[in-house]
Amino acid sequence: MSEGLSTEQELFNELEMLCKSPGYFHVIAYFCFRDNTIKYVEGEMGVDDVMQQFSMERLVRTEISTLIGLACKGDLDMTHPGPKKIQEYIDLTQSLLDDLHKSMMPPMHEIFHRPETGEATYNPFSRGKLLRESIFYGGESAYNFQYRDLSIRKYQNDNIWFVENKGYSIEQAEKIVSGLLLLQNDKISDLIPSQLDNLSPEAWTMLPAFIFSIGELTDKSGVDFETTKKLVESFVCPSGINKNNFSALDDFNPLNAYPIIRVNESEYLLFQNYSLMEALYETPFFWFNADENYKVKARENRGIFTEDFAAERLKLVFGEDRVFTNVNLYKGKNIAGEIDVLVVFSNRAIVLQAKSKKLTIAARKGNDNSLQDDFKNAVQSAYDQAFICSKLLNDSDCRLVDSSGEELVFNRDFEEIYPFCVVSDHYPALGFQARQFLKYQITQEIKPPFVMDVFLLDVMSEMLHSPLYFLSYINRRVEYSERILSNHELTVLSYHLKQNLWVDNDISMIQLGDDICADLDLAMLTRRNGAPGKATPEGILTKYKNTTYGHLIAEISNLDDAATIDLGFMLLSLSGDTIEQINDGIDHLCRLYMEDGRSHDLTLCIDEGKTGLTIHCNNDTRNLSGPRLQNHCNKRKYASRANTWFGLCIDPLNKKIKFGIELNFIWAKSDEMDELTKNMPAGQNLKDGIKINFKTKTRYGEKVGRNDLCPCGSGVKYKKCCI
């Protein structure tokens, strides 16, 4: 730490004095340009360009926001102090911030040398003093454009209040903040060459790029001058808020809620456009709360938004007819539970409970009771409701009635039920807190909970655009919940899109670095902000898109059939080498059929024989090929001593799925099956790097006549079956 300083508060006070120095605004402008701007040459933006945002030297936005809040406690002195002084300020700022970061961590003896350390339930990471660091430095859970776009959805029912009390609609607000983003991008792009050409290096500064006038913003946004000014002024810190109350790192920083700074009568300053978009999403909460006549209605609207938005995004994945809202579960005449959003797809279900709760200032300061109370209100209560409702789903005595009063009737024999807990706002270190605090149960059908905010659900539904991909991901994500460490859930999703999320059984824990998220960041920037980059990360969604395997996955995604869906989950869990072998195998079977017009099959043993897949390729009718495939799979499953086995019948002319079957029961020894399988050739045991062997296998034994019953056990004559 800096000489003579030892406590967090002393470091904070020294940082405040530095931020009030003459000309310090030029230093903040430098940090904002260096750490919040993606620089790239003309043409397509690449992942390497986004990787700049993951530099270890970069200040996170909460640190820059702290500098801005402290600087605004002093006079708006924007005189240029000269390059030498600016460099001194930069070096001292980074040194103080490093020391401040270290000071937030309690001493090791305070963590591990406590009376309760020896207790089995002791978890040092559930203590507020340790969580403070992850809350402050955990970063953002949302992209800036999500705050902008979701604000329209969040406040659509409050639009009349905005017009009457603020002088603009939420749609106009979105246009203005979007225009300001474009304006600042233009200013940054124009400033660098103009400085190099027209100014002495002694006068170089990035500060002008962050200063704007109402006239400039009006021209860029297309919204009239008066309305634009009202929006800008509503995000300037009101005179009634005392900026000096920001006197500790965890205090309320008014420049987060009101990020626009008035420079003079005609000019304004905005350092972080992200802060303005976040404020558009968050700050109206305080305005509504101050209106005694409206705050109750506003809270109702917040709850409606969370549920409606979650349902809207899930409908994009599963379709309108598989997503239900406000489902009451009746035991007799009494309501035993209520599901905010229910998704039913084949023998899978998602039970989503939504909450609109924030992390309080007391919790951010590390107060243990406040942290746990906030978590209980925001997450634990949502999970408890979700678990009760999940148990009732498989209860045949329980009736389900949707928001329109219609009773829901569908197959209730769910194999997997996923409880979702969704919060509507940025909840710092949400995943880390869930790991420490959440108490949950699992059953054979009810899986571990998935805790998230609306922003993650938005991205998941954007990238995992089919039921099969979506459910396959959440299955593995929740099963690995205790074995994956990451600062952000988006990082885990990005890893999955690139590599196919898989953790070997002999690995107890993996940690994912933040930079893994660069591919997903670029894709979302391209999709939502029009960046010139790739809209889909290279990986599971692109590599096999136009292959036989890719077409099978696409077909299965649209089939609401339990056996075929289970097969799809198994296929999505395979390694790249195994997928290549399946591609080659099916293509080869189809070629053989085109040559001789006969039925051909391939059996693959997967996961060291724990499961397997038999593929039949023929043009027979289902009543002929169905029993044949069923019997073949039964024998293969028995011979491999597997508990599950899949069968797939492929049309050799177009490689489309005709039907699929699934055998799922515990293996048991049988003398009859021993006799039936004694001469059965071994299936292909798939291992990475080993190609499928298509050499003909000869079966030795008693000769079977054309009109004899087929030895496969189908009950059909040999000439119409396995011949």
XYZ file of C-alpha atoms in Angstrom:
723
model
C 0.000 0.000 0.000
C 0.985 3.651 -0.325
C 3.400 4.814 2.340
C 1.733 5.727 5.624
C -1.670 4.391 4.599
C -3.174 1.156 5.786
C -6.950 1.329 5.895
C -9.510 1.366 3.129
C -10.996 4.643 4.316
C -7.628 6.395 4.349
C -6.973 5.254 0.803
C -10.442 6.369 -0.255
C -9.850 9.808 1.269
C -6.521 10.175 -0.546
C -8.173 9.134 -3.806
C -10.841 11.794 -3.248
C -8.221 14.500 -2.804
C -6.541 13.389 -6.025
C -9.813 13.383 -7.971
C -10.497 16.971 -6.887
C -7.150 18.127 -8.324
C -7.215 20.837 -11.026
C -7.687 19.309 -14.462
C -8.385 15.778 -13.182
C -11.316 15.480 -15.598
C -8.736 14.999 -18.368
C -7.464 11.914 -16.526
C -10.964 10.429 -16.309
C -11.409 11.069 -20.036
C -8.162 9.191 -20.669
C -9.294 6.175 -18.623
C -12.704 6.142 -20.340
C -11.069 6.188 -23.771
C -8.487 3.567 -22.838
C -10.745 1.152 -20.977
C -14.278 1.641 -22.334
C -13.564 1.974 -26.046
C -13.007 -0.851 -28.524
C -10.478 0.296 -31.100
C -10.313 -1.460 -34.448
C -9.255 -0.758 -38.006
C -11.845 -0.414 -40.758
C -13.552 -3.619 -41.839
C -14.913 -6.470 -39.792
C -14.436 -6.356 -36.043
C -12.767 -9.492 -34.693
C -12.491 -11.256 -31.352
C -8.966 -9.868 -30.913
C -10.406 -6.340 -31.014
C -12.830 -7.190 -28.200
C -10.030 -8.812 -26.168
C -8.766 -5.295 -25.339
C -11.603 -5.132 -22.829
C -10.084 -7.977 -20.792
C -6.684 -6.423 -20.130
C -5.474 -6.844 -16.533
C -4.483 -3.166 -16.568
C -7.997 -2.016 -17.403
C -10.096 -0.239 -14.792
C -13.553 -1.727 -14.349
C -16.499 0.624 -14.726
C -17.221 0.668 -10.990
C -13.714 2.045 -10.431
C -14.165 4.736 -13.087
C -17.586 5.589 -11.647
C -15.909 6.061 -8.259
C -13.412 8.494 -9.801
C -16.232 10.433 -11.457
C -18.275 10.586 -8.255
C -15.286 11.865 -6.258
C -14.252 14.394 -8.916
C -17.760 15.860 -8.942
C -17.565 16.567 -5.213
C -15.146 19.364 -6.100
C -15.230 22.243 -8.577
C -15.586 21.576 -12.311
C -12.014 22.606 -13.084
C -11.317 21.543 -16.667
C -8.078 23.408 -17.244
C -5.463 21.327 -19.004
C -2.717 20.570 -16.420
C -0.150 19.521 -19.033
C 0.957 16.009 -20.080
C 3.471 15.599 -17.256
C 0.905 16.309 -14.546
C -1.694 14.120 -16.280
C 0.768 11.214 -16.273
C 1.448 11.771 -12.570
C -2.287 11.709 -11.891
C -2.697 8.502 -13.946
C 0.135 6.684 -12.148
C -1.041 7.746 -8.687
C -4.664 6.851 -9.491
C -3.759 3.327 -10.557
C -1.532 2.862 -7.502
C -4.259 4.006 -5.116
C -6.901 1.857 -6.806
C -4.634 -1.194 -6.578
C -4.062 -0.551 -2.875
C -7.773 0.073 -2.352
C -8.578 -3.273 -3.954
C -6.145 -5.079 -1.666
C -7.488 -3.272 1.388
C -11.002 -4.618 0.778
C -9.862 -8.165 1.520
C -9.810 -9.006 5.235
C -6.561 -10.505 6.635
C -6.143 -14.272 6.264
C -6.151 -14.804 10.016
C -9.572 -13.158 10.190
C -10.892 -15.610 7.609
C -9.355 -18.902 8.677
C -8.546 -18.438 12.361
C -12.006 -18.024 13.792
C -13.723 -20.119 16.495
C -16.157 -21.620 13.947
C -13.456 -22.566 11.405
C -13.454 -26.203 12.464
C -17.208 -26.588 12.032
C -18.363 -28.611 9.029
C -20.800 -25.903 7.931
C -18.272 -23.043 8.165
C -17.988 -21.140 4.873
C -15.744 -18.057 5.022
C -16.937 -16.907 1.596
C -20.471 -16.342 2.846
C -19.313 -13.503 5.080
C -20.031 -9.945 4.036
C -16.432 -8.801 4.388
C -15.380 -11.216 1.673
C -18.413 -10.673 -0.548
C -17.831 -6.905 -0.677
C -14.921 -7.397 -3.059
C -16.853 -9.584 -5.506
C -19.829 -7.206 -5.361
C -17.700 -4.164 -6.217
C -15.355 -5.765 -8.760
C -17.674 -8.413 -10.193
C -18.486 -6.232 -13.177
C -21.673 -5.925 -15.168
C -24.213 -8.631 -15.805
C -25.809 -6.737 -18.701
C -24.668 -5.248 -21.987
C -25.320 -1.531 -22.331
C -27.707 -2.108 -25.245
C -29.741 -4.497 -23.069
C -30.377 -1.695 -20.576
C -31.405 0.535 -23.471
C -33.665 -1.986 -25.220
C -35.212 -3.523 -22.102
C -36.071 -0.090 -20.723
C -38.774 0.214 -23.382
C -40.262 -3.111 -22.294
C -39.808 -2.405 -18.591
C -41.596 0.954 -18.630
C -44.162 0.516 -21.393
C -46.937 0.492 -18.773
C -45.491 3.628 -17.137
C -45.379 5.713 -20.307
C -48.170 8.075 -19.262
C -46.285 8.870 -16.038
C -43.111 9.650 -18.012
C -44.905 12.010 -20.391
C -46.780 13.805 -17.609
C -43.904 14.047 -15.134
C -40.740 14.117 -17.283
C -41.919 15.502 -20.595
C -40.826 12.564 -22.768
C -41.950 9.028 -23.512
C -39.762 5.997 -22.866
C -39.451 5.517 -26.650
C -38.129 9.072 -27.015
C -35.716 8.450 -24.132
C -34.361 5.381 -25.936
C -33.830 7.355 -29.144
C -31.963 10.106 -27.297
C -29.584 7.828 -25.360
C -28.958 5.830 -28.566
C -28.204 9.081 -30.359
C -25.757 10.084 -27.642
C -23.874 6.809 -28.066
C -23.532 7.455 -31.810
C -22.549 11.070 -31.184
C -19.788 10.103 -28.768
C -18.471 7.425 -31.119
C -18.253 10.030 -33.878
C -16.547 12.528 -31.578
C -13.945 9.976 -30.472
C -13.246 8.932 -34.067
C -12.939 12.565 -35.217
C -10.907 13.822 -32.278
C -7.810 11.661 -32.671
C -6.819 12.699 -36.213
C -7.758 16.350 -35.593
C -5.559 16.490 -32.491
C -2.653 14.878 -34.271
C -2.986 17.347 -37.158
C -3.842 20.588 -35.374
C -2.676 20.461 -31.745
C 0.658 20.313 -30.015
C 1.146 17.090 -28.002
C 1.224 19.332 -24.923
C -2.501 20.020 -25.424
C -3.706 16.536 -26.339
C -6.744 15.363 -24.382
C -9.763 13.107 -24.918
C -12.068 15.289 -22.809
C -13.803 17.059 -25.750
C -15.037 13.696 -27.039
C -17.239 13.369 -23.942
C -18.694 16.901 -24.043
C -21.850 17.552 -26.073
C -24.545 20.146 -26.598
C -28.308 19.686 -26.811
C -28.225 20.871 -30.424
C -25.666 18.211 -31.401
C -27.677 15.526 -29.668
C -30.935 16.680 -31.268
C -29.384 16.414 -34.734
C -28.113 12.895 -34.006
C -31.228 11.493 -32.272
C -33.933 13.140 -34.368
C -35.862 14.120 -31.224
C -36.787 17.800 -30.849
C -34.636 20.209 -28.829
C -36.969 20.744 -25.855
C -37.685 17.037 -25.345
C -33.985 16.203 -25.654
C -33.100 18.831 -23.073
C -35.687 17.457 -20.633
C -34.206 13.967 -20.947
C -30.657 15.223 -20.465
C -31.602 17.364 -17.473
C -33.421 14.476 -15.803
C -30.122 12.601 -15.616
C -28.162 15.529 -14.188
C -27.712 15.158 -10.427
C -30.465 17.176 -8.694
C -29.416 19.933 -6.321
C -31.294 18.186 -3.513
C -28.842 15.264 -3.539
C -25.713 15.957 -1.479
C -22.730 14.612 -3.422
C -20.613 14.843 -0.278
C -22.544 11.912 1.214
C -20.502 9.721 -1.111
C -17.795 9.338 1.525
C -16.973 5.610 1.417
C -16.528 3.060 -1.340
C -19.890 1.361 -0.712
C -21.918 4.543 -0.272
C -24.549 5.555 -2.787
C -22.737 7.271 -5.650
C -25.184 9.784 -7.144
C -23.195 9.907 -10.396
C -24.296 6.324 -11.065
C -27.971 7.273 -10.962
C -27.362 10.688 -12.568
C -24.313 10.289 -14.851
C -24.670 13.476 -16.945
C -22.674 16.483 -15.710
C -23.738 20.036 -16.601
C -20.642 21.969 -17.745
C -22.354 25.297 -18.522
C -25.658 26.573 -19.900
C -25.128 24.950 -23.294
C -22.787 21.998 -22.731
C -22.918 18.691 -20.859
C -20.444 15.948 -20.050
C -21.024 12.181 -20.065
C -18.001 9.971 -19.373
C -19.579 6.514 -19.520
C -22.433 5.908 -21.924
C -22.963 2.564 -20.193
C -23.849 4.456 -16.997
C -26.524 6.470 -18.796
C -28.156 3.383 -20.286
C -28.050 1.656 -16.908
C -29.555 4.758 -15.303
C -32.364 4.784 -17.864
C -33.182 1.253 -16.710
C -32.629 1.758 -12.962
C -33.159 5.399 -11.910
C -36.928 5.669 -12.597
C -37.348 3.292 -9.652
C -36.358 6.204 -7.368
C -38.628 8.655 -9.204
C -41.619 6.357 -8.816
C -40.879 5.713 -5.150
C -40.937 9.446 -4.494
C -44.441 9.683 -5.976
C -46.803 8.544 -3.220
C -49.706 8.344 -5.658
C -47.885 6.127 -8.141
C -45.298 3.966 -6.365
C -47.651 1.036 -5.715
C -48.701 0.944 -9.372
C -45.053 1.175 -10.439
C -44.130 -1.839 -8.319
C -46.943 -3.840 -9.893
C -45.656 -2.892 -13.336
C -42.123 -4.007 -12.428
C -43.403 -7.447 -11.489
C -45.477 -7.682 -14.670
C -42.437 -6.755 -16.768
C -40.230 -9.489 -15.306
C -42.805 -12.222 -15.881
C -43.897 -11.002 -19.318
C -40.358 -10.512 -20.588
C -39.267 -13.955 -19.377
C -42.272 -15.536 -21.093
C -41.652 -13.552 -24.270
C -38.030 -14.725 -24.525
C -38.899 -18.345 -23.788
C -41.607 -18.295 -26.455
C -38.926 -17.396 -29.001
C -37.247 -20.699 -28.144
C -40.156 -23.049 -27.438
C -43.073 -21.497 -29.310
C -46.284 -19.849 -28.132
C -48.116 -23.097 -27.382
C -45.499 -24.440 -24.948
C -45.151 -21.415 -22.635
C -47.789 -20.568 -20.012
C -47.977 -17.656 -17.558
C -49.461 -17.290 -14.074
C -50.331 -20.960 -13.735
C -52.239 -21.855 -10.567
C -51.836 -25.363 -9.170
C -54.950 -26.649 -7.403
C -55.204 -29.434 -4.840
C -58.937 -29.858 -4.638
C -60.425 -26.372 -4.448
C -57.348 -24.774 -2.884
C -54.414 -23.158 -4.671
C -51.288 -25.060 -3.633
C -48.845 -23.037 -5.728
C -48.468 -20.506 -8.521
C -45.943 -20.626 -11.355
C -45.005 -17.292 -12.935
C -43.886 -18.918 -16.203
C -44.178 -22.610 -17.105
C -42.494 -24.184 -20.121
C -43.494 -27.682 -21.205
C -41.561 -29.429 -23.953
C -42.064 -33.162 -24.326
C -41.060 -34.726 -20.981
C -39.149 -31.637 -19.794
C -40.432 -28.607 -17.912
C -39.097 -25.251 -16.750
C -40.681 -23.684 -13.662
C -39.733 -20.009 -13.580
C -40.288 -17.705 -10.610
C -39.522 -14.022 -11.102
C -38.584 -11.380 -8.533
C -37.999 -7.631 -8.709
C -35.592 -7.123 -5.823
C -32.391 -5.085 -5.506
C -29.232 -5.414 -3.439
C -29.421 -2.739 -0.721
C -26.636 -0.338 0.241
C -26.267 -2.059 3.611
C -25.628 -5.375 1.850
C -23.071 -3.769 -0.462
C -21.265 -2.533 2.625
C -20.850 -6.131 3.761
C -23.524 -6.336 6.457
C -24.048 -10.082 6.882
C -27.698 -9.844 7.911
C -28.564 -7.469 5.067
C -26.806 -9.671 2.516
C -28.717 -12.739 3.587
C -32.032 -10.895 3.914
C -31.662 -9.413 0.430
C -30.772 -12.805 -1.003
C -33.693 -14.465 0.745
C -36.126 -11.925 -0.690
C -34.632 -11.929 -4.188
C -33.661 -15.575 -4.736
C -34.350 -18.027 -1.910
C -38.080 -17.279 -1.744
C -38.319 -17.612 -5.533
C -36.569 -20.974 -5.391
C -38.726 -22.260 -2.544
C -41.838 -21.466 -4.588
C -40.332 -23.062 -7.688
C -39.475 -26.279 -5.832
C -42.971 -26.646 -4.329
C -44.530 -26.128 -7.739
C -42.079 -28.535 -9.379
C -43.119 -31.296 -6.985
C -46.777 -30.613 -7.718
C -46.236 -30.850 -11.485
C -45.845 -34.625 -11.343
C -48.749 -34.990 -8.906
C -51.676 -36.366 -10.918
C -54.114 -35.110 -8.267
C -53.029 -31.522 -8.914
C -54.843 -29.453 -11.552
C -53.114 -26.722 -13.573
C -55.056 -23.612 -14.589
C -53.481 -20.833 -16.685
C -53.992 -17.055 -16.570
C -57.042 -17.258 -18.849
C -58.760 -19.763 -16.545
C -58.214 -22.691 -18.902
C -57.168 -26.022 -17.403
C -53.888 -27.242 -18.887
C -53.928 -30.841 -20.035
C -50.731 -32.517 -21.193
C -48.492 -35.450 -20.310
C -47.406 -34.861 -16.706
C -44.835 -37.638 -16.491
C -41.867 -35.251 -16.510
C -38.403 -36.762 -16.646
C -36.630 -33.465 -15.905
C -37.920 -30.289 -14.237
C -35.715 -27.188 -14.059
C -36.445 -24.489 -11.432
C -35.458 -21.014 -12.690
C -35.051 -18.028 -10.343
C -34.992 -14.779 -12.345
C -34.378 -11.249 -11.007
C -35.215 -8.135 -13.013
C -32.224 -5.943 -12.110
C -28.463 -6.202 -11.995
C -27.756 -8.082 -8.754
C -23.987 -7.856 -8.140
C -22.153 -11.187 -7.789
C -25.467 -13.029 -8.154
C -23.907 -16.359 -9.117
C -21.297 -16.188 -6.367
C -23.924 -15.335 -3.745
C -26.158 -18.175 -4.948
C -23.234 -20.528 -4.472
C -22.811 -19.394 -0.856
C -26.383 -18.831 0.313
C -28.888 -20.823 -1.719
C -30.401 -23.830 0.036
C -31.937 -26.235 -2.452
C -33.074 -29.828 -2.915
C -32.907 -32.201 -5.835
C -34.926 -35.291 -6.692
C -34.694 -37.729 -9.550
C -36.815 -35.380 -11.664
C -36.183 -31.947 -10.114
C -32.761 -30.624 -11.067
C -30.591 -28.043 -9.255
C -31.835 -24.457 -9.694
C -30.598 -22.001 -12.299
C -30.309 -18.501 -10.771
C -30.085 -15.653 -13.271
C -31.185 -12.145 -14.183
C -33.327 -11.147 -17.148
C -30.202 -10.146 -19.059
C -28.767 -13.678 -19.063
C -32.136 -15.136 -20.062
C -32.222 -12.618 -22.909
C -28.807 -13.722 -24.225
C -29.484 -17.448 -23.732
C -32.713 -17.243 -25.718
C -30.920 -15.228 -28.398
C -28.059 -17.687 -28.906
C -29.650 -21.051 -28.001
C -32.457 -20.647 -30.446
C -34.094 -24.086 -30.285
C -35.617 -26.170 -27.470
C -32.973 -28.860 -27.887
C -29.989 -26.505 -27.648
C -31.559 -24.542 -24.797
C -32.509 -27.546 -22.665
C -29.263 -29.362 -23.383
C -27.286 -26.371 -22.108
C -29.275 -25.832 -18.926
C -29.096 -29.546 -18.167
C -25.323 -29.495 -18.099
C -25.060 -26.034 -16.568
C -27.075 -26.951 -13.476
C -25.470 -30.382 -13.149
C -22.050 -28.673 -13.099
C -23.163 -25.822 -10.817
C -20.757 -26.824 -8.029
C -17.869 -27.622 -10.382
C -17.533 -24.429 -12.455
C -16.132 -21.143 -11.170
C -16.638 -17.991 -13.206
C -17.136 -14.295 -12.523
C -19.983 -14.142 -15.032
C -22.637 -16.558 -16.242
C -22.133 -15.127 -19.727
C -18.589 -16.534 -19.644
C -19.916 -20.052 -19.069
C -22.396 -19.631 -21.918
C -19.658 -18.351 -24.229
C -17.475 -21.338 -23.362
C -20.365 -23.661 -24.194
C -20.975 -22.002 -27.557
C -17.303 -22.414 -28.428
C -16.409 -25.773 -26.897
C -19.635 -27.591 -25.878
C -19.771 -27.468 -22.076
C -18.442 -30.701 -20.631
C -16.610 -31.507 -17.397
C -15.042 -34.958 -17.096
C -15.970 -36.981 -14.034
C -12.401 -36.967 -12.742
C -12.292 -33.132 -12.657
C -13.608 -31.619 -9.441
C -13.438 -27.946 -10.434
C -12.686 -25.741 -13.432
C -12.293 -21.964 -13.486
C -13.138 -19.959 -16.588
C -11.360 -16.685 -17.337
C -13.360 -13.601 -18.262
C -11.709 -13.329 -21.688
C -13.576 -16.456 -22.841
C -16.582 -14.164 -23.151
C -15.030 -12.118 -25.990
C -16.667 -14.258 -28.702
C -20.120 -13.861 -27.186
C -19.576 -10.132 -26.580
C -18.778 -9.635 -30.267
C -21.779 -11.692 -31.383
C -24.175 -9.692 -29.200
C -22.620 -6.376 -30.289
C -23.201 -7.435 -33.871
C -26.774 -8.605 -33.322
C -28.005 -5.760 -31.121
C -25.744 -2.797 -31.898
C -24.911 -3.398 -35.546
C -21.174 -3.897 -35.018
C -19.395 -5.220 -38.144
C -18.568 -8.654 -36.714
C -19.716 -12.281 -36.661
C -23.230 -12.703 -35.297
C -22.598 -16.273 -34.134
C -19.452 -17.487 -32.328
C -17.510 -20.204 -34.090
C -18.407 -23.455 -32.349
C -21.368 -25.737 -31.767
C -23.839 -23.542 -33.681
C -21.678 -23.228 -36.800
C -19.297 -26.170 -37.167
C -21.850 -28.856 -38.065
C -24.636 -26.653 -39.384
C -24.595 -28.042 -42.941
C -23.607 -31.624 -42.109
C -25.752 -34.733 -41.703
C -25.371 -34.419 -37.923
C -26.434 -30.761 -38.038
C -29.538 -31.594 -40.052
C -30.441 -34.351 -37.571
C -30.161 -31.916 -34.649
C -32.325 -29.381 -36.503
C -34.963 -32.039 -37.158
C -34.962 -33.326 -33.589
C -35.336 -29.753 -32.303
C -38.733 -29.554 -33.973
C -40.003 -32.943 -32.789
C -42.039 -32.988 -29.588
C -41.245 -36.645 -28.974
C -39.652 -37.755 -25.702
C -37.528 -40.589 -27.117
C -36.159 -38.499 -29.971
C -35.525 -35.503 -27.696
C -33.505 -37.694 -25.313
C -31.506 -38.858 -28.307
C -30.921 -35.227 -29.246
C -29.531 -34.464 -25.783
C -27.176 -37.412 -26.093
C -26.018 -36.303 -29.546
C -25.346 -32.750 -28.328
C -23.114 -34.084 -25.552
C -20.732 -35.870 -27.933
C -17.177 -34.836 -28.705
C -16.151 -33.425 -32.071
C -14.413 -36.637 -33.163
C -17.500 -38.713 -32.332
C -19.718 -36.324 -34.297
C -17.430 -36.648 -37.317
C -17.727 -40.422 -37.079
C -21.532 -40.245 -36.977
C -21.492 -37.957 -40.022
C -19.295 -40.439 -41.904
C -21.344 -43.415 -40.692
C -24.761 -42.173 -41.807
C -23.402 -40.941 -45.142
C -21.851 -44.365 -45.733
C -25.082 -46.229 -44.890
C -26.991 -44.071 -47.357
C -24.424 -44.736 -50.072
C -24.702 -48.493 -49.469
C -28.483 -48.297 -49.807
C -28.200 -46.395 -53.088
C -25.913 -49.140 -54.372
C -27.945 -52.223 -53.412
C -31.379 -50.993 -52.207
C -31.065 -52.975 -48.977
C -31.407 -52.056 -45.330
C -28.140 -51.229 -43.569
C -27.403 -50.478 -39.962
C -24.669 -49.163 -37.716
C -24.340 -49.586 -33.957
C -22.221 -47.211 -31.894
C -21.262 -47.778 -28.256
C -20.938 -44.429 -26.485
C -19.588 -43.277 -23.128
C -17.565 -46.473 -22.616
C -20.596 -48.633 -23.356
C -22.923 -46.968 -20.828
C -25.240 -46.050 -23.673
C -25.393 -46.560 -27.400
C -27.054 -45.777 -30.689
C -28.270 -48.067 -33.443
C -28.973 -46.404 -36.778
C -31.123 -48.212 -39.353
C -31.095 -46.890 -42.900
C -33.913 -48.214 -45.092
C -36.991 -47.246 -47.037
C -39.384 -49.715 -45.358
C -42.663 -48.781 -43.717
C -42.663 -48.124 -39.975
C -44.758 -51.196 -39.143
C -41.987 -53.254 -40.701
C -38.871 -51.372 -39.651
C -40.191 -50.379 -36.189
C -40.261 -53.863 -34.588
C -36.969 -54.698 -36.283
C -35.238 -51.660 -34.803
C -36.844 -52.259 -31.397
C -35.557 -55.828 -31.233
C -32.149 -54.885 -32.562
C -31.772 -52.176 -29.895
C -32.938 -54.555 -27.166
C -30.229 -57.020 -28.073
C -27.565 -54.371 -28.467
C -28.448 -52.845 -25.115
C -28.277 -56.232 -23.434
C -25.013 -57.237 -25.079
C -23.416 -53.957 -24.000
C -24.874 -54.166 -20.467
C -26.114 -50.608 -20.917
C -28.968 -48.968 -19.049
C -30.008 -46.772 -21.993
C -30.043 -47.314 -25.727
C -31.298 -45.262 -28.651
C -32.526 -46.294 -32.057
C -32.864 -44.073 -35.092
C -34.383 -44.931 -38.454
C -33.099 -42.783 -41.327
C -34.591 -42.382 -44.802
C -31.641 -43.129 -47.136
C -32.988 -40.888 -49.900
C -33.035 -37.603 -47.950
C -31.261 -38.547 -44.671
C -34.292 -37.374 -42.691
C -35.504 -39.008 -39.487
C -38.357 -41.465 -39.930
C -38.706 -42.250 -36.212
C -36.688 -42.863 -33.078
C -36.918 -45.103 -30.021
C -35.399 -45.058 -26.545
C -34.827 -47.970 -24.163
C -34.275 -46.767 -20.622
C -34.236 -49.419 -17.900
C -31.730 -51.095 -15.600
C -29.757 -53.931 -17.192
C -30.536 -57.361 -15.764
C -29.111 -60.762 -16.662
C -31.360 -62.986 -18.782
C -30.696 -66.523 -20.057
C -33.007 -65.883 -22.983
C -31.122 -62.712 -23.978
C -27.787 -64.483 -23.540
C -28.914 -67.022 -26.140
C -30.219 -64.357 -28.534
C -27.027 -62.294 -28.402
C -24.340 -64.991 -28.263
C -23.354 -64.591 -31.939
C -23.956 -60.843 -32.148
C -20.955 -58.930 -33.519
C -19.615 -56.109 -31.357
C -20.765 -52.568 -32.009
C -18.395 -49.766 -32.841
C -16.950 -48.419 -29.570
C -16.482 -44.732 -30.218
C -13.264 -43.227 -28.951
C -11.658 -40.003 -30.027
C -9.323 -40.455 -32.933
C -10.630 -43.934 -33.926
C -12.500 -44.165 -37.213
C -15.539 -46.366 -37.761
C -14.710 -49.690 -39.389
C -17.233 -50.531 -42.095
C -15.865 -53.930 -42.986
C -18.559 -56.588 -43.352
C -19.011 -58.737 -40.265
C -19.937 -62.389 -40.932
C -22.368 -64.092 -38.573
C -21.684 -67.754 -38.011
C -24.412 -70.163 -36.937
C -27.294 -72.176 -38.269
C -28.330 -71.096 -41.747
C -31.616 -69.201 -41.862
C -34.007 -69.754 -44.750
C -35.647 -66.873 -46.606
C -39.080 -67.839 -45.299
C -37.947 -68.602 -41.746
C -38.635 -66.144 -38.936
C -35.845 -63.603 -38.695
C -33.357 -64.424 -35.899
C -33.443 -60.825 -34.705
C -36.760 -61.644 -32.987
C -38.924 -59.227 -34.943
C -41.509 -61.917 -35.756
C -41.144 -61.121 -39.461
C -39.860 -63.505 -42.123
C -36.127 -63.264 -42.751
C -36.641 -62.230 -46.406
C -38.601 -59.157 -45.254
C -36.319 -58.294 -42.361
C -32.567 -58.586 -41.739
C -31.725 -60.328 -45.021
